[in-house]
PDB file of C-alpha atoms in Angstrom:
ATOM      1  CA  UNK A   1      23.462   7.366   3.486  1.00 91.00           C
ATOM      2  CA  UNK A   2      22.712   3.795   3.754  1.00 96.00           C
ATOM      3  CA  UNK A   3      20.041   1.786   1.970  1.00 97.00           C
ATOM      4  CA  UNK A   4      17.800  -1.345   2.728  1.00 97.00           C
ATOM      5  CA  UNK A   5      15.326  -2.781  -0.038  1.00 98.00           C
ATOM      6  CA  UNK A   6      13.042  -5.792   0.271  1.00 98.00           C
ATOM      7  CA  UNK A   7       9.953  -7.162  -1.220  1.00 98.00           C
ATOM      8  CA  UNK A   8       6.784  -7.504   1.053  1.00 98.00           C
ATOM      9  CA  UNK A   9       4.274 -10.168  -0.204  1.00 98.00           C
ATOM     10  CA  UNK A  10       0.639  -9.305   0.888  1.00 98.00           C
ATOM     11  CA  UNK A  11      -2.270 -11.823   0.369  1.00 98.00           C
ATOM     12  CA  UNK A  12      -5.355 -10.032  -0.430  1.00 98.00           C
ATOM     13  CA  UNK A  13      -9.133 -11.314  -0.006  1.00 98.00           C
ATOM     14  CA  UNK A  14     -10.254  -9.465  -3.048  1.00 97.00           C
ATOM     15  CA  UNK A  15     -11.639  -5.868  -3.234  1.00 97.00           C
ATOM     16  CA  UNK A  16     -10.363  -4.241  -0.097  1.00 97.00           C
ATOM     17  CA  UNK A  17      -8.195  -1.577   1.555  1.00 97.00           C
ATOM     18  CA  UNK A  18      -5.593  -3.300   3.496  1.00 98.00           C
ATOM     19  CA  UNK A  19      -3.755  -1.216   6.485  1.00 98.00           C
ATOM     20  CA  UNK A  20      -0.156  -2.485   5.857  1.00 98.00           C
ATOM     21  CA  UNK A  21       1.129   0.129   8.290  1.00 98.00           C
ATOM     22  CA  UNK A  22       2.165  -2.229  11.132  1.00 98.00           C
ATOM     23  CA  UNK A  23       3.918  -4.433   8.377  1.00 98.00           C
ATOM     24  CA  UNK A  24       5.925  -1.796   7.035  1.00 98.00           C
ATOM     25  CA  UNK A  25       6.676  -0.444  10.649  1.00 98.00           C
ATOM     26  CA  UNK A  26       8.007  -3.861  11.575  1.00 98.00           C
ATOM     27  CA  UNK A  27      10.170  -4.000   8.413  1.00 98.00           C
ATOM     28  CA  UNK A  28      11.773  -0.616   9.114  1.00 98.00           C
ATOM     29  CA  UNK A  29      12.299  -1.684  12.669  1.00 98.00           C
ATOM     30  CA  UNK A  30      13.820  -4.824  11.595  1.00 97.00           C
ATOM     31  CA  UNK A  31      16.022  -3.194   8.903  1.00 97.00           C
ATOM     32  CA  UNK A  32      17.394  -0.813  11.651  1.00 97.00           C
ATOM     33  CA  UNK A  33      16.043   2.209  10.074  1.00 98.00           C
ATOM     34  CA  UNK A  34      16.781   5.560  11.692  1.00 98.00           C
ATOM     35  CA  UNK A  35      16.325   8.751   9.693  1.00 98.00           C
ATOM     36  CA  UNK A  36      15.467   8.896   6.306  1.00 98.00           C
ATOM     37  CA  UNK A  37      12.733   8.234   3.593  1.00 98.00           C
ATOM     38  CA  UNK A  38      10.816   5.088   2.807  1.00 98.00           C
ATOM     39  CA  UNK A  39       9.367   4.466  -0.389  1.00 98.00           C
ATOM     40  CA  UNK A  40       6.669   1.741  -1.101  1.00 98.00           C
ATOM     41  CA  UNK A  41       5.988   0.639  -4.623  1.00 98.00           C
ATOM     42  CA  UNK A  42       3.326  -1.898  -5.849  1.00 98.00           C
ATOM     43  CA  UNK A  43       4.328  -4.077  -8.653  1.00 98.00           C
ATOM     44  CA  UNK A  44       0.853  -4.470 -10.071  1.00 98.00           C
ATOM     45  CA  UNK A  45      -1.417  -2.717 -12.604  1.00 97.00           C
ATOM     46  CA  UNK A  46      -4.575  -3.401 -10.759  1.00 98.00           C
ATOM     47  CA  UNK A  47      -3.714  -2.790  -7.012  1.00 98.00           C
ATOM     48  CA  UNK A  48      -2.547   0.595  -5.461  1.00 98.00           C
ATOM     49  CA  UNK A  49      -1.073   2.301  -2.181  1.00 98.00           C
ATOM     50  CA  UNK A  50      -2.674   5.123  -0.586  1.00 98.00           C
ATOM     51  CA  UNK A  51      -2.377   6.993   2.831  1.00 98.00           C
ATOM     52  CA  UNK A  52      -5.863   7.305   4.273  1.00 97.00           C
ATOM     53  CA  UNK A  53      -7.671   7.575   7.812  1.00 96.00           C
ATOM     54  CA  UNK A  54      -7.240   4.591   9.920  1.00 94.00           C
ATOM     55  CA  UNK A  55      -9.769   5.400  12.668  1.00 94.00           C
ATOM     56  CA  UNK A  56     -13.245   4.660  11.114  1.00 95.00           C
ATOM     57  CA  UNK A  57     -13.646   1.565   9.025  1.00 93.00           C
ATOM     58  CA  UNK A  58     -16.527   3.273   7.324  1.00 96.00           C
ATOM     59  CA  UNK A  59     -13.781   5.345   5.409  1.00 96.00           C
ATOM     60  CA  UNK A  60     -12.483   2.373   3.917  1.00 96.00           C
ATOM     61  CA  UNK A  61     -15.954   1.150   2.978  1.00 96.00           C
ATOM     62  CA  UNK A  62     -16.828   4.363   1.358  1.00 98.00           C
ATOM     63  CA  UNK A  63     -13.765   4.761  -0.521  1.00 97.00           C
ATOM     64  CA  UNK A  64     -14.339   1.567  -2.236  1.00 97.00           C
ATOM     65  CA  UNK A  65     -17.833   2.495  -3.084  1.00 97.00           C
ATOM     66  CA  UNK A  66     -16.701   5.748  -4.474  1.00 98.00           C
ATOM     67  CA  UNK A  67     -13.964   3.972  -6.703  1.00 98.00           C
ATOM     68  CA  UNK A  68     -16.685   1.556  -7.925  1.00 97.00           C
ATOM     69  CA  UNK A  69     -18.872   4.574  -8.883  1.00 98.00           C
ATOM     70  CA  UNK A  70     -15.891   6.110 -10.794  1.00 97.00           C
ATOM     71  CA  UNK A  71     -15.037   2.888 -12.699  1.00 98.00           C
ATOM     72  CA  UNK A  72     -18.027   0.377 -12.775  1.00 97.00           C
ATOM     73  CA  UNK A  73     -17.645  -2.840 -14.137  1.00 95.00           C
ATOM     74  CA  UNK A  74     -20.691  -2.546 -16.701  1.00 95.00           C
ATOM     75  CA  UNK A  75     -19.166   0.684 -18.505  1.00 95.00           C
ATOM     76  CA  UNK A  76     -18.647  -1.207 -21.664  1.00 95.00           C
ATOM     77  CA  UNK A  77     -14.783  -1.596 -21.803  1.00 96.00           C
ATOM     78  CA  UNK A  78     -13.040  -3.233 -24.746  1.00 96.00           C
ATOM     79  CA  UNK A  79     -10.589  -4.699 -22.561  1.00 96.00           C
ATOM     80  CA  UNK A  80     -12.358  -7.689 -20.909  1.00 92.00           C
ATOM     81  CA  UNK A  81     -10.045 -10.689 -21.674  1.00 93.00           C
ATOM     82  CA  UNK A  82      -8.970 -10.963 -17.933  1.00 94.00           C
ATOM     83  CA  UNK A  83     -12.766 -10.551 -16.607  1.00 94.00           C
ATOM     84  CA  UNK A  84     -15.210  -7.796 -15.947  1.00 95.00           C
ATOM     85  CA  UNK A  85     -13.370  -6.421 -12.956  1.00 96.00           C
ATOM     86  CA  UNK A  86      -9.767  -6.028 -14.774  1.00 97.00           C
ATOM     87  CA  UNK A  87     -10.348  -2.811 -16.663  1.00 97.00           C
ATOM     88  CA  UNK A  88     -12.126  -0.978 -13.708  1.00 98.00           C
ATOM     89  CA  UNK A  89      -9.113  -2.159 -11.691  1.00 98.00           C
ATOM     90  CA  UNK A  90      -6.758  -0.551 -13.860  1.00 98.00           C
ATOM     91  CA  UNK A  91      -8.512   2.532 -13.709  1.00 98.00           C
ATOM     92  CA  UNK A  92      -8.958   2.577 -10.262  1.00 98.00           C
ATOM     93  CA  UNK A  93      -4.995   2.135 -10.106  1.00 98.00           C
ATOM     94  CA  UNK A  94      -4.517   5.032 -12.265  1.00 97.00           C
ATOM     95  CA  UNK A  95      -6.687   7.389 -10.022  1.00 97.00           C
ATOM     96  CA  UNK A  96      -4.771   6.331  -6.832  1.00 98.00           C
ATOM     97  CA  UNK A  97      -0.933   5.905  -6.605  1.00 97.00           C
ATOM     98  CA  UNK A  98       1.574   2.958  -7.427  1.00 97.00           C
ATOM     99  CA  UNK A  99       4.209   4.380  -4.966  1.00 98.00           C
ATOM    100  CA  UNK A 100       4.429   6.252  -1.760  1.00 98.00           C
ATOM    101  CA  UNK A 101       7.428   8.327  -0.184  1.00 98.00           C
ATOM    102  CA  UNK A 102       6.925   8.451   3.672  1.00 98.00           C
ATOM    103  CA  UNK A 103       9.578  10.443   6.126  1.00 98.00           C
ATOM    104  CA  UNK A 104      11.227   8.359   8.747  1.00 98.00           C
ATOM    105  CA  UNK A 105      12.559   9.752  11.916  1.00 98.00           C
ATOM    106  CA  UNK A 106      14.084   7.876  14.899  1.00 97.00           C
ATOM    107  CA  UNK A 107      12.694   4.637  13.178  1.00 97.00           C
ATOM    108  CA  UNK A 108       9.047   5.466  12.793  1.00 98.00           C
ATOM    109  CA  UNK A 109       7.192   6.812   9.702  1.00 98.00           C
ATOM    110  CA  UNK A 110       6.057  10.449  10.119  1.00 98.00           C
ATOM    111  CA  UNK A 111       2.391   9.689   9.607  1.00 98.00           C
ATOM    112  CA  UNK A 112      -0.276  11.851  11.176  1.00 97.00           C
ATOM    113  CA  UNK A 113      -2.454  10.606  14.052  1.00 95.00           C
ATOM    114  CA  UNK A 114      -5.306   9.245  11.906  1.00 96.00           C
ATOM    115  CA  UNK A 115      -3.153   8.182   8.836  1.00 98.00           C
ATOM    116  CA  UNK A 116      -2.489   4.670   7.892  1.00 98.00           C
ATOM    117  CA  UNK A 117      -0.747   3.188   4.825  1.00 98.00           C
ATOM    118  CA  UNK A 118      -3.044   1.124   2.493  1.00 98.00           C
ATOM    119  CA  UNK A 119      -2.733  -1.735  -0.102  1.00 98.00           C
ATOM    120  CA  UNK A 120      -5.791  -1.222  -2.294  1.00 98.00           C
ATOM    121  CA  UNK A 121      -6.854  -4.597  -4.063  1.00 98.00           C
ATOM    122  CA  UNK A 122      -9.034  -3.535  -6.949  1.00 98.00           C
ATOM    123  CA  UNK A 123      -9.731  -7.058  -8.136  1.00 98.00           C
ATOM    124  CA  UNK A 124     -12.835  -9.165  -6.979  1.00 97.00           C
ATOM    125  CA  UNK A 125     -10.873 -12.187  -6.290  1.00 97.00           C
ATOM    126  CA  UNK A 126      -8.004 -12.834  -3.989  1.00 98.00           C
ATOM    127  CA  UNK A 127      -4.396 -11.981  -5.167  1.00 98.00           C
ATOM    128  CA  UNK A 128      -0.717 -12.283  -3.770  1.00 98.00           C
ATOM    129  CA  UNK A 129       0.723  -8.654  -4.395  1.00 98.00           C
ATOM    130  CA  UNK A 130       4.294  -7.465  -4.090  1.00 98.00           C
ATOM    131  CA  UNK A 131       5.479  -4.260  -2.609  1.00 98.00           C
ATOM    132  CA  UNK A 132       8.966  -3.027  -2.912  1.00 98.00           C
ATOM    133  CA  UNK A 133      10.160  -1.389   0.399  1.00 98.00           C
ATOM    134  CA  UNK A 134      13.015   1.042  -0.122  1.00 98.00           C
ATOM    135  CA  UNK A 135      14.621   2.822   2.890  1.00 98.00           C
ATOM    136  CA  UNK A 136      17.215   5.434   2.048  1.00 98.00           C
ATOM    137  CA  UNK A 137      18.898   7.194   5.161  1.00 98.00           C
ATOM    138  CA  UNK A 138      20.703   6.248   8.129  1.00 98.00           C
ATOM    139  CA  UNK A 139      20.651   2.950  10.212  1.00 95.00           C
ATOM    140  CA  UNK A 140      20.911   2.301  13.783  1.00 91.00           C
ATOM    141  CA  UNK A 141      24.485   0.992  14.787  1.00 79.00           C
ATOM    142  CA  UNK A 142      24.135  -2.815  15.386  1.00 60.00           C
ATOM    143  CA  UNK A 143      24.234  -2.235  19.157  1.00 45.00           C
ATOM    144  CA  UNK A 144      21.220   0.150  19.056  1.00 56.00           C
ATOM    145  CA  UNK A 145      19.430  -2.103  16.715  1.00 52.00           C
ATOM    146  CA  UNK A 146      19.744  -4.857  19.318  1.00 52.00           C
ATOM    147  CA  UNK A 147      18.418  -2.706  22.328  1.00 53.00           C
TER     148      UNK A 147
END
């Protein structure tokens, strides 16, 4: 078994679901990943990772609305020092995921037809988010990786 680890930096525009599937796939390709498991871990408490439908953008819109209903800004939180969107962002991150594990076969994530990997920005303003990508498994031989 071999390993590859790196940090992906993603700029967010504020509250959004950002499809990072291609970015992860590119990193797996450049690392020469063949068969194994890729783990993604977001290094923040007000952002998260999810696997969700990637065909209809209305899904992303509706998910953000649903999360806003579950953790509204005006709920009377005690923790407000970082702004009214901070505590709701922590709640939303707690309800979703900080890490994902995705099988990789022949260098490709084994996602379903309509699945994409998303970074969810729960804060209202833009941020720079770090995601740790860790691949464990077999790597292509250097001649295969160059082909």
